[in-house]
Short mmCIF file of C-alpha atoms (C1' of nucleotides) in Angstrom, two decimals:
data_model
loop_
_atom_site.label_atom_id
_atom_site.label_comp_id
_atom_site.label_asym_id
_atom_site.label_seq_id
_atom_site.Cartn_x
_atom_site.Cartn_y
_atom_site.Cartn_z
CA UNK Z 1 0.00 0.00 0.00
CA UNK Z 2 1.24 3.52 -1.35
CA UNK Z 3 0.77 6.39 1.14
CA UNK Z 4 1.50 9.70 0.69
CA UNK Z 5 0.93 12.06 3.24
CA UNK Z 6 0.45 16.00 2.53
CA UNK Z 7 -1.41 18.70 3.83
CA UNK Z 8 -3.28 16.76 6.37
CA UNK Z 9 -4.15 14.16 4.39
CA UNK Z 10 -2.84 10.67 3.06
CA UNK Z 11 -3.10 9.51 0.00
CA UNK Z 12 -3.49 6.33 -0.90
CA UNK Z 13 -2.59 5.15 -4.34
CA UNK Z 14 -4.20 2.20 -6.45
CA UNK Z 15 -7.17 1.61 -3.99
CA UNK Z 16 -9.57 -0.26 -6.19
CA UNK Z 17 -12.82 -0.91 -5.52
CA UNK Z 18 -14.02 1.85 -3.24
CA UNK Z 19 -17.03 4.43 -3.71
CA UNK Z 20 -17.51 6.25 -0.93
CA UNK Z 21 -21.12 7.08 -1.55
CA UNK Z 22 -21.70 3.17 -2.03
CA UNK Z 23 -19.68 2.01 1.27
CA UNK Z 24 -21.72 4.79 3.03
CA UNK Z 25 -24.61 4.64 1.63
CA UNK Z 26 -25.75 0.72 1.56
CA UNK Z 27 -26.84 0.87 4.67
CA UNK Z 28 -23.87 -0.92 6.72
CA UNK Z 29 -23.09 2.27 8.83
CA UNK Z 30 -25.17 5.26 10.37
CA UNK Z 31 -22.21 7.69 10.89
CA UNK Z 32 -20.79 9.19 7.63
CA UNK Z 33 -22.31 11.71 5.81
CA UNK Z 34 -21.65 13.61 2.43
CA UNK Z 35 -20.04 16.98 2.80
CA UNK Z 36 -22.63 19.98 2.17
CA UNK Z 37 -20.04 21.09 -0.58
CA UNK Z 38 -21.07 18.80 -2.88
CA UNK Z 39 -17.30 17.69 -3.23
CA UNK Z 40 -18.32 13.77 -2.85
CA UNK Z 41 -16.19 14.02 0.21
CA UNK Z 42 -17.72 12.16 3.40
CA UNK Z 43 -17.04 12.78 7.14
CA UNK Z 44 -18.07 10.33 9.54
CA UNK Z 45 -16.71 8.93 13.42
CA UNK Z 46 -15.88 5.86 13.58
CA UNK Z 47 -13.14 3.76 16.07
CA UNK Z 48 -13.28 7.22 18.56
CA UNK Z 49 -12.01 9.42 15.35
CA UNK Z 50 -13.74 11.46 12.68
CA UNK Z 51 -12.22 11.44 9.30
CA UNK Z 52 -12.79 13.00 6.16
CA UNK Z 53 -12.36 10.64 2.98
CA UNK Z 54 -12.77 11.43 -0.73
CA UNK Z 55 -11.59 9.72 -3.81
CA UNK Z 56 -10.29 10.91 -6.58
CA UNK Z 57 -8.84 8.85 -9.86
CA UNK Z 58 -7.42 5.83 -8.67
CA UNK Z 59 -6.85 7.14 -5.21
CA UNK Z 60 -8.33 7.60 -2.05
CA UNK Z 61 -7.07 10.80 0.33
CA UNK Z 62 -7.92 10.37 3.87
CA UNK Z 63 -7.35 12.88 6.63
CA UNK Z 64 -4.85 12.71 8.98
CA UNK Z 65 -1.73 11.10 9.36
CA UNK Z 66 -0.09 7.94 7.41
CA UNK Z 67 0.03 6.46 10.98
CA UNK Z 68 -3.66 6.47 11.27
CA UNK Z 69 -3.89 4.98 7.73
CA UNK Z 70 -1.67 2.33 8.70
CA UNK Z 71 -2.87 1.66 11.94
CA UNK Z 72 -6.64 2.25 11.93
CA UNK Z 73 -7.99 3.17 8.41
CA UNK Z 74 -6.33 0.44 6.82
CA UNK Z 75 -8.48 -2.10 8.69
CA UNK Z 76 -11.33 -0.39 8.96
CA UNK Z 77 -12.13 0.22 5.14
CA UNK Z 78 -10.57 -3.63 4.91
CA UNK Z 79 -8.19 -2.11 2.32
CA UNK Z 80 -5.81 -5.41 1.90
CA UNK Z 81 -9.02 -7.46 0.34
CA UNK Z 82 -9.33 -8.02 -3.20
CA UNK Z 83 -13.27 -6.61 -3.62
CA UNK Z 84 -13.12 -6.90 -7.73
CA UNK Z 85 -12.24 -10.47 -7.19
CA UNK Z 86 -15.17 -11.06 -4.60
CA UNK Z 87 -17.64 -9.73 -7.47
CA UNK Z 88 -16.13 -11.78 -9.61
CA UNK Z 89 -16.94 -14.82 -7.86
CA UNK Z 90 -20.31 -13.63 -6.64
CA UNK Z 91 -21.72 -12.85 -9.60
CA UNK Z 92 -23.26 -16.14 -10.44
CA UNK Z 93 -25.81 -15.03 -12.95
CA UNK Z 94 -27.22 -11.85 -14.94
CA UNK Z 95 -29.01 -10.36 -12.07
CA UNK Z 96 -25.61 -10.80 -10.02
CA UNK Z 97 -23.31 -9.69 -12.25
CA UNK Z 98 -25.48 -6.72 -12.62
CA UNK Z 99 -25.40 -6.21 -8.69
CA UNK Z 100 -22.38 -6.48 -8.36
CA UNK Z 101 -21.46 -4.17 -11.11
CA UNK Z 102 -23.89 -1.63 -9.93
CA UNK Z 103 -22.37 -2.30 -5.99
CA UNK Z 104 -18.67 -2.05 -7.06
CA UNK Z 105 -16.93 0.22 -4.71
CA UNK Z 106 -18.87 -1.33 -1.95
CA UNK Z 107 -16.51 -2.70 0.73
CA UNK Z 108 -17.51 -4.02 4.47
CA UNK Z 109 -16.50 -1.78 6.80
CA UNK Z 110 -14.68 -3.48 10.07
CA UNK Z 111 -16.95 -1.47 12.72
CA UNK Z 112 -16.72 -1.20 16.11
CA UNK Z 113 -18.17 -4.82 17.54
CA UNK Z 114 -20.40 -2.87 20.40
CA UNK Z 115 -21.46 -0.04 17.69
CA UNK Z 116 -22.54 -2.23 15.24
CA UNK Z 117 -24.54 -4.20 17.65
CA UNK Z 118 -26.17 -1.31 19.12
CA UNK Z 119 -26.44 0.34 15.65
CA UNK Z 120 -28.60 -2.53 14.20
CA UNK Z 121 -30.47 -2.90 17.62
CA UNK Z 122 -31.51 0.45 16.67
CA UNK Z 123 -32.30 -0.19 12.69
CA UNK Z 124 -35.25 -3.01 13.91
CA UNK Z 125 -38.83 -1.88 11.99
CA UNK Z 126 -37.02 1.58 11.69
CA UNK Z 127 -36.15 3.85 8.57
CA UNK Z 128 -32.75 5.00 7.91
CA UNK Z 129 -32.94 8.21 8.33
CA UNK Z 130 -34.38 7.99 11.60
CA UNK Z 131 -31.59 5.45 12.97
CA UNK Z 132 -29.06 8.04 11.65
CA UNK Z 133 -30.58 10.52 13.53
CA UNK Z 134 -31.25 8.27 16.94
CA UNK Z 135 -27.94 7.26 16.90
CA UNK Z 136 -26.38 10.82 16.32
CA UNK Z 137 -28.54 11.62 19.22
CA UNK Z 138 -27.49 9.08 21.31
CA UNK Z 139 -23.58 9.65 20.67
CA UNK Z 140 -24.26 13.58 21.44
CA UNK Z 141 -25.96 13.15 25.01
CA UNK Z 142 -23.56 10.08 26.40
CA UNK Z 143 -20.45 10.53 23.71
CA UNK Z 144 -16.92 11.80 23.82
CA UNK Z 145 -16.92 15.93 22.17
CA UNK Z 146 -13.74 15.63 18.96
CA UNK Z 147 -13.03 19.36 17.69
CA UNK Z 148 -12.74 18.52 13.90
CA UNK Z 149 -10.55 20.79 11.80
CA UNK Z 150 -9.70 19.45 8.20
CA UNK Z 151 -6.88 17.05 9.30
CA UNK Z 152 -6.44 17.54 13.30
CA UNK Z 153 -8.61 16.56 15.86
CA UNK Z 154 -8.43 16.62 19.38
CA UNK Z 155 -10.14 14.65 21.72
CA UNK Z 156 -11.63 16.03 24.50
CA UNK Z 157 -12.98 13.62 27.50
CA UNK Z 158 -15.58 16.43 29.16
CA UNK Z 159 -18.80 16.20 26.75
CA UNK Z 160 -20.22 20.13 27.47
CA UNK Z 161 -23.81 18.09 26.22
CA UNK Z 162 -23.42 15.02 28.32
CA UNK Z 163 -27.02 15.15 30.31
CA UNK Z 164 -26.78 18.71 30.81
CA UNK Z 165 -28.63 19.61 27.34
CA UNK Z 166 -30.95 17.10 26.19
CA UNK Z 167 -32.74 19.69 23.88
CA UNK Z 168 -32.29 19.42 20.37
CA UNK Z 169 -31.26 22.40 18.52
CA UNK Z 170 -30.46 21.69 14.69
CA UNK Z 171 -28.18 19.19 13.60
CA UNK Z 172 -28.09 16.81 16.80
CA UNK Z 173 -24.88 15.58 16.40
CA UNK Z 174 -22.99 18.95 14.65
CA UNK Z 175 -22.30 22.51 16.09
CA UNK Z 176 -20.12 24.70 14.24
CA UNK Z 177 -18.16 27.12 15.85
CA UNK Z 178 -14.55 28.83 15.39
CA UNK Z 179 -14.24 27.70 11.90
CA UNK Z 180 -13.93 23.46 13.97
CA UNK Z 181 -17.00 20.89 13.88
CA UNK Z 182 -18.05 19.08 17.04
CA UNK Z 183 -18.13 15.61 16.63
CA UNK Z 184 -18.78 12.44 19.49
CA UNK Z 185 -18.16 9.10 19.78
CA UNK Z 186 -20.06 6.17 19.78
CA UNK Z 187 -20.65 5.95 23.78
CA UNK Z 188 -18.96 2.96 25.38
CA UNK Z 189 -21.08 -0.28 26.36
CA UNK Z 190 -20.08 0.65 30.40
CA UNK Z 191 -21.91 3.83 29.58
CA UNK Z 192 -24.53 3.23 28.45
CA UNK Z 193 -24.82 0.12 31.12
CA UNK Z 194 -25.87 2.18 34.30
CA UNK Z 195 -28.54 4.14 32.22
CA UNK Z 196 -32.40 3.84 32.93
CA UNK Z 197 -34.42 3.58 29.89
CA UNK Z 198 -36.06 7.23 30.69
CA UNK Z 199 -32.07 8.36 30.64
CA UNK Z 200 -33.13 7.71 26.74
CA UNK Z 201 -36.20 9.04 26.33
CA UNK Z 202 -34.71 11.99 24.09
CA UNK Z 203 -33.38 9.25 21.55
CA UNK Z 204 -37.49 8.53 20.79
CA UNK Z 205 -36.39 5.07 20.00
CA UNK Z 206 -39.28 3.72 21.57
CA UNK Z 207 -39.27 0.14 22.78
CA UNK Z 208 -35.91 -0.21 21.48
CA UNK Z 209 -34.52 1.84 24.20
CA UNK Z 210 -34.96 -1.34 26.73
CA UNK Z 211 -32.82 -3.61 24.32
CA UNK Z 212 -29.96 -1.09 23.83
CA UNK Z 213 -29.49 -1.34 27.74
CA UNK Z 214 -29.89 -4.56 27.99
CA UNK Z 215 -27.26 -5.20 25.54
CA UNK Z 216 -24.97 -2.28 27.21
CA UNK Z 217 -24.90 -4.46 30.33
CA UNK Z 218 -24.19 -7.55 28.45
CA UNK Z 219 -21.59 -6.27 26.81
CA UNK Z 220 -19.93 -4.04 29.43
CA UNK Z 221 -20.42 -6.90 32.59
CA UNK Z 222 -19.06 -9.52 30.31
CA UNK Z 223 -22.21 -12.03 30.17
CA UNK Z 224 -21.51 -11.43 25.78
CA UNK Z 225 -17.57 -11.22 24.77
CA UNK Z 226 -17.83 -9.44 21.31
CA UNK Z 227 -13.97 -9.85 20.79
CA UNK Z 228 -14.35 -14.10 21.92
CA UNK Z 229 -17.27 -14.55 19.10
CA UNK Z 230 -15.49 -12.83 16.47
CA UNK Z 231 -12.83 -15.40 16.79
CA UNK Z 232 -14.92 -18.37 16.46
CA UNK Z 233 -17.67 -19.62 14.35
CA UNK Z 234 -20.42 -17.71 13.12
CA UNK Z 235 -23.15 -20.18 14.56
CA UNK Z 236 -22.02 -20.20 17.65
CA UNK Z 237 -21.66 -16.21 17.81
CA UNK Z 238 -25.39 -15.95 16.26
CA UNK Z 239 -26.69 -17.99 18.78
CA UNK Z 240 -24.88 -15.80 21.21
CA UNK Z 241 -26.03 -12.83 20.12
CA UNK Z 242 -29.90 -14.31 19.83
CA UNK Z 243 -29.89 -14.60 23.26
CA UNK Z 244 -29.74 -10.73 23.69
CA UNK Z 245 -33.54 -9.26 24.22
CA UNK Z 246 -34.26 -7.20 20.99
CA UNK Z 247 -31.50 -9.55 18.58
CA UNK Z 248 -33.28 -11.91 16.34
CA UNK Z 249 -32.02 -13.19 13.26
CA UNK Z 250 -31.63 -10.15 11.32
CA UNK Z 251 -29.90 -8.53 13.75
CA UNK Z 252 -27.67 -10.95 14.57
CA UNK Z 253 -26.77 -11.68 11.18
CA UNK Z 254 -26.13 -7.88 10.52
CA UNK Z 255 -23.48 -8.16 13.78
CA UNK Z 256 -21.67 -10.75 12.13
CA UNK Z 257 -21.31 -9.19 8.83
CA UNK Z 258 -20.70 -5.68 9.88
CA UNK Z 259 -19.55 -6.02 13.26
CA UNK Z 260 -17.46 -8.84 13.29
CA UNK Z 261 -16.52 -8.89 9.73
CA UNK Z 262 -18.02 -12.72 9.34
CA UNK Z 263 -18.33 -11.91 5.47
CA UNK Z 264 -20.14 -14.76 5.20
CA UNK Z 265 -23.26 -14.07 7.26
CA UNK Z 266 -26.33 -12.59 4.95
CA UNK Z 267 -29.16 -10.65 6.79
CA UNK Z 268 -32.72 -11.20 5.16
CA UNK Z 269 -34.28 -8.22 5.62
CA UNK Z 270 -37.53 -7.21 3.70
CA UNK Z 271 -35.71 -6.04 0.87
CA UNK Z 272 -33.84 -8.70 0.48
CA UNK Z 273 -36.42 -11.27 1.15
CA UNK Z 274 -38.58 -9.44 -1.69
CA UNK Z 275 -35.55 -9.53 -4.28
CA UNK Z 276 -34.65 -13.23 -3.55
CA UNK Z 277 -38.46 -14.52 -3.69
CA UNK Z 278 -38.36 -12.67 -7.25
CA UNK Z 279 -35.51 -14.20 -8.46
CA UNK Z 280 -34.89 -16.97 -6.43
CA UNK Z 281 -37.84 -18.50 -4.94
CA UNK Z 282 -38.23 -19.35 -1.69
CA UNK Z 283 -36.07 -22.20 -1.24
CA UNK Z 284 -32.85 -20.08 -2.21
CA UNK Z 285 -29.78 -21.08 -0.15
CA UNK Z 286 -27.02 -18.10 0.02
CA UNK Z 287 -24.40 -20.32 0.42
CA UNK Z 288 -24.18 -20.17 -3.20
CA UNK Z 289 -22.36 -17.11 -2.49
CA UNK Z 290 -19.79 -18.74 -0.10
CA UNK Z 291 -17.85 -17.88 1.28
CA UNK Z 292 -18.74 -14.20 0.55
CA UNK Z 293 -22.45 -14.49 0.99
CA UNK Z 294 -22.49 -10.76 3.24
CA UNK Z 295 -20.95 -8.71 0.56
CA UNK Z 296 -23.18 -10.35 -1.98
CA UNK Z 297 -26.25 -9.17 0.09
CA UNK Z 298 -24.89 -6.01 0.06
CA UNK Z 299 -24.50 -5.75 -4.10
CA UNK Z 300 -28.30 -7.27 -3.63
CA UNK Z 301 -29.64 -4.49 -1.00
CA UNK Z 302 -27.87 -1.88 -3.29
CA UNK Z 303 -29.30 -2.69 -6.22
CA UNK Z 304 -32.48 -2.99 -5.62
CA UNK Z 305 -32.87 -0.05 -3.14
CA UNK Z 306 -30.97 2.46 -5.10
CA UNK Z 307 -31.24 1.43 -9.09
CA UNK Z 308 -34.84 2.28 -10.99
"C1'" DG P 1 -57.59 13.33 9.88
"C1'" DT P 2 -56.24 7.99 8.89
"C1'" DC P 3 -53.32 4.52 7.03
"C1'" DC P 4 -49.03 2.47 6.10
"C1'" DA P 5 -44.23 1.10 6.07
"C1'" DG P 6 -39.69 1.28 7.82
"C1'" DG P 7 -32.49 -2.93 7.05
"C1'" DG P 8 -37.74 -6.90 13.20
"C1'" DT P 9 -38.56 -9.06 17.52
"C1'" DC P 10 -41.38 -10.88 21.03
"C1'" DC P 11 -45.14 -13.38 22.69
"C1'" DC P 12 -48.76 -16.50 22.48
"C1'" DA P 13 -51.59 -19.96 20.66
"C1'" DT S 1 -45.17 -22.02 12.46
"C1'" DG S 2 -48.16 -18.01 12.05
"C1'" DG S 3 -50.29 -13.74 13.42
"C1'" DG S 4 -50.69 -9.56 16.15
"C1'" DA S 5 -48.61 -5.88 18.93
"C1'" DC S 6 -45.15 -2.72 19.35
"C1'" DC S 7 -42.53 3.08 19.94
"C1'" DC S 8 -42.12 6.44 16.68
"C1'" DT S 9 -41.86 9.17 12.35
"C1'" DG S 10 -42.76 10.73 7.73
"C1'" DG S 11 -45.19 10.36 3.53
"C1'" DA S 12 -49.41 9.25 0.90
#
DNA sequence: GTCCAGGGTCCCA
DNA sequence: TGGGACCCTGGA
């Protein structure tokens, strides 16, 4: 990998497959966002930093240092995985290999474990829009503050919003002020563990708000090891993750694939289930994808979400 | 105003 | 295994 760091950025030479607006946008995360600018740059927080990312030509220029790249960018976007070989193999027929082609740039972000699961807690009979904007909410009130300015960021451990102003004014999760954006992090599982659900009343997640404490105290007193399942096999961690209040198969599957990078686990959500009873029947076995049957659902939730 | 769906899950028969 | 209820929001 070819970095090149200048002015607060790094480039990164030869990336590939990656679209920015695809990775974003298919639905796998809740916390980047397109710049205003209309520069097809996106922002978002994500392992306790924000970045800003944009590609242009073969490359992709992320902010920061080549450090970060290295250390923390590098296996979050999964850059070291051959994605045009993945759609290769996926595409196993017309409707595929149109997928895929439509999907390329996709990649599976490595998430936070605990984000992911509390992310797609969240998502259950919920829009996308409005999980974006629960979950900025919920990173505001009980996050870490990050002053954002292009490149540099500096963390800050007192959150000025922490409890002491639940009302929301704006954009929930940005204030701009001295030319730097306010950013937070995705509140740690201990956090959110000692909350009452009327702590989250603000969030107007409804019933949902029970289930993201309940899998807070999981997580944080130890009763779930996110780290243990993601080194064994995906059964095992699915059935783990099941026995969470508010985690059925869906969201289970969607903490596998996007939480513990299991790129073999494929979520059946109604979209999906619509576009493989179309083409598939009911019968259809994903495994047929294997063993990249996650990223495959993605080209499929894509597609049919985003083209006609 | 009502109705419906949204990256579902739980509960009960 | 199938059907209804569920918090809440935004659009039709």
């Amino acid at each position: 990998m070819k970095l090149i760091e200048r002015d607060g950025e790094v480039e990164i030479a030869g990336i590939g497959d990656f679209d920015p607006a695809a990775t974003f946008g298919c639905g796998q995360c809740f916390r980047w966002e397109a710049e205003p600018d209309g520069s097809g740059a996106y922002v978002g927080v994500a392992m306790g930093r924000v970045a800003r990312v944009r590609r242009e030509g073969g490359s992709l220029f992320v902010s920061g240092t080549a450090a970060d790249c290295q250390n923390v960018w590098r296996g979050y976007f999964d850059l070291d995985r051959d994605y045009a070989q993945i759609r290769r193999q996926v595409g196993i027929d017309g409707f595929m290999r149109e997928a895929a082609e439509y999907g390329a740039g996709i990649r599976i972000l490595r998430q936070d474990k605990w984000e992911a699961l509390c992310s797609f807690i969240v998502s259950q009979r919920n829009n996308i829009p409005r999980i974006k904007k629960i979950i900025a909410e919920l990173c505001k009130l009980f996050g870490d503050a990050i002053e954002f300015r292009g490149g540099e960021f500096h963390h800050t451990t007192e959150n000025p919003d922490n409890q002491k102003n639940p009302e929301i004014t704006g954009n929930p999760e940005i204030a701009e002020k001295d030319n730097t954006t306010t950013f937070y992090t995705f509140p740690a599982a201990s956090t959110l563990a000692g909350l009452r659900e009327h702590d989250l009343a603000p969030l107007r997640c409804g019933y949902r708000a029970a289930y993201i404490i309940g899998a807070a105290q999981a997580v944080a007193d130890g009763a779930i090891d996110l780290d243990a399942l993601a080194g064994g096999n995906a059964d095992d961690a699915r059935a783990a993750l099941k026995r969470l209040r508010g985690v059925g198969d869906k969201v289970a599957d969607c903490v596998l694939l996007f939480g513990l990078h299991m790129l073999d686990a494929f979520p059946r959500d109604v979209w999906i289930n619509r576009a493989i009873a179309e083409r598939y029947g009911k019968g259809f076995d994903p495994s047929v994808f294997a063993p990249y049957a996650g990223v495959a659902q993605q080209y499929i939730y894509h597609y049919v979400r985003n083209s006609t």
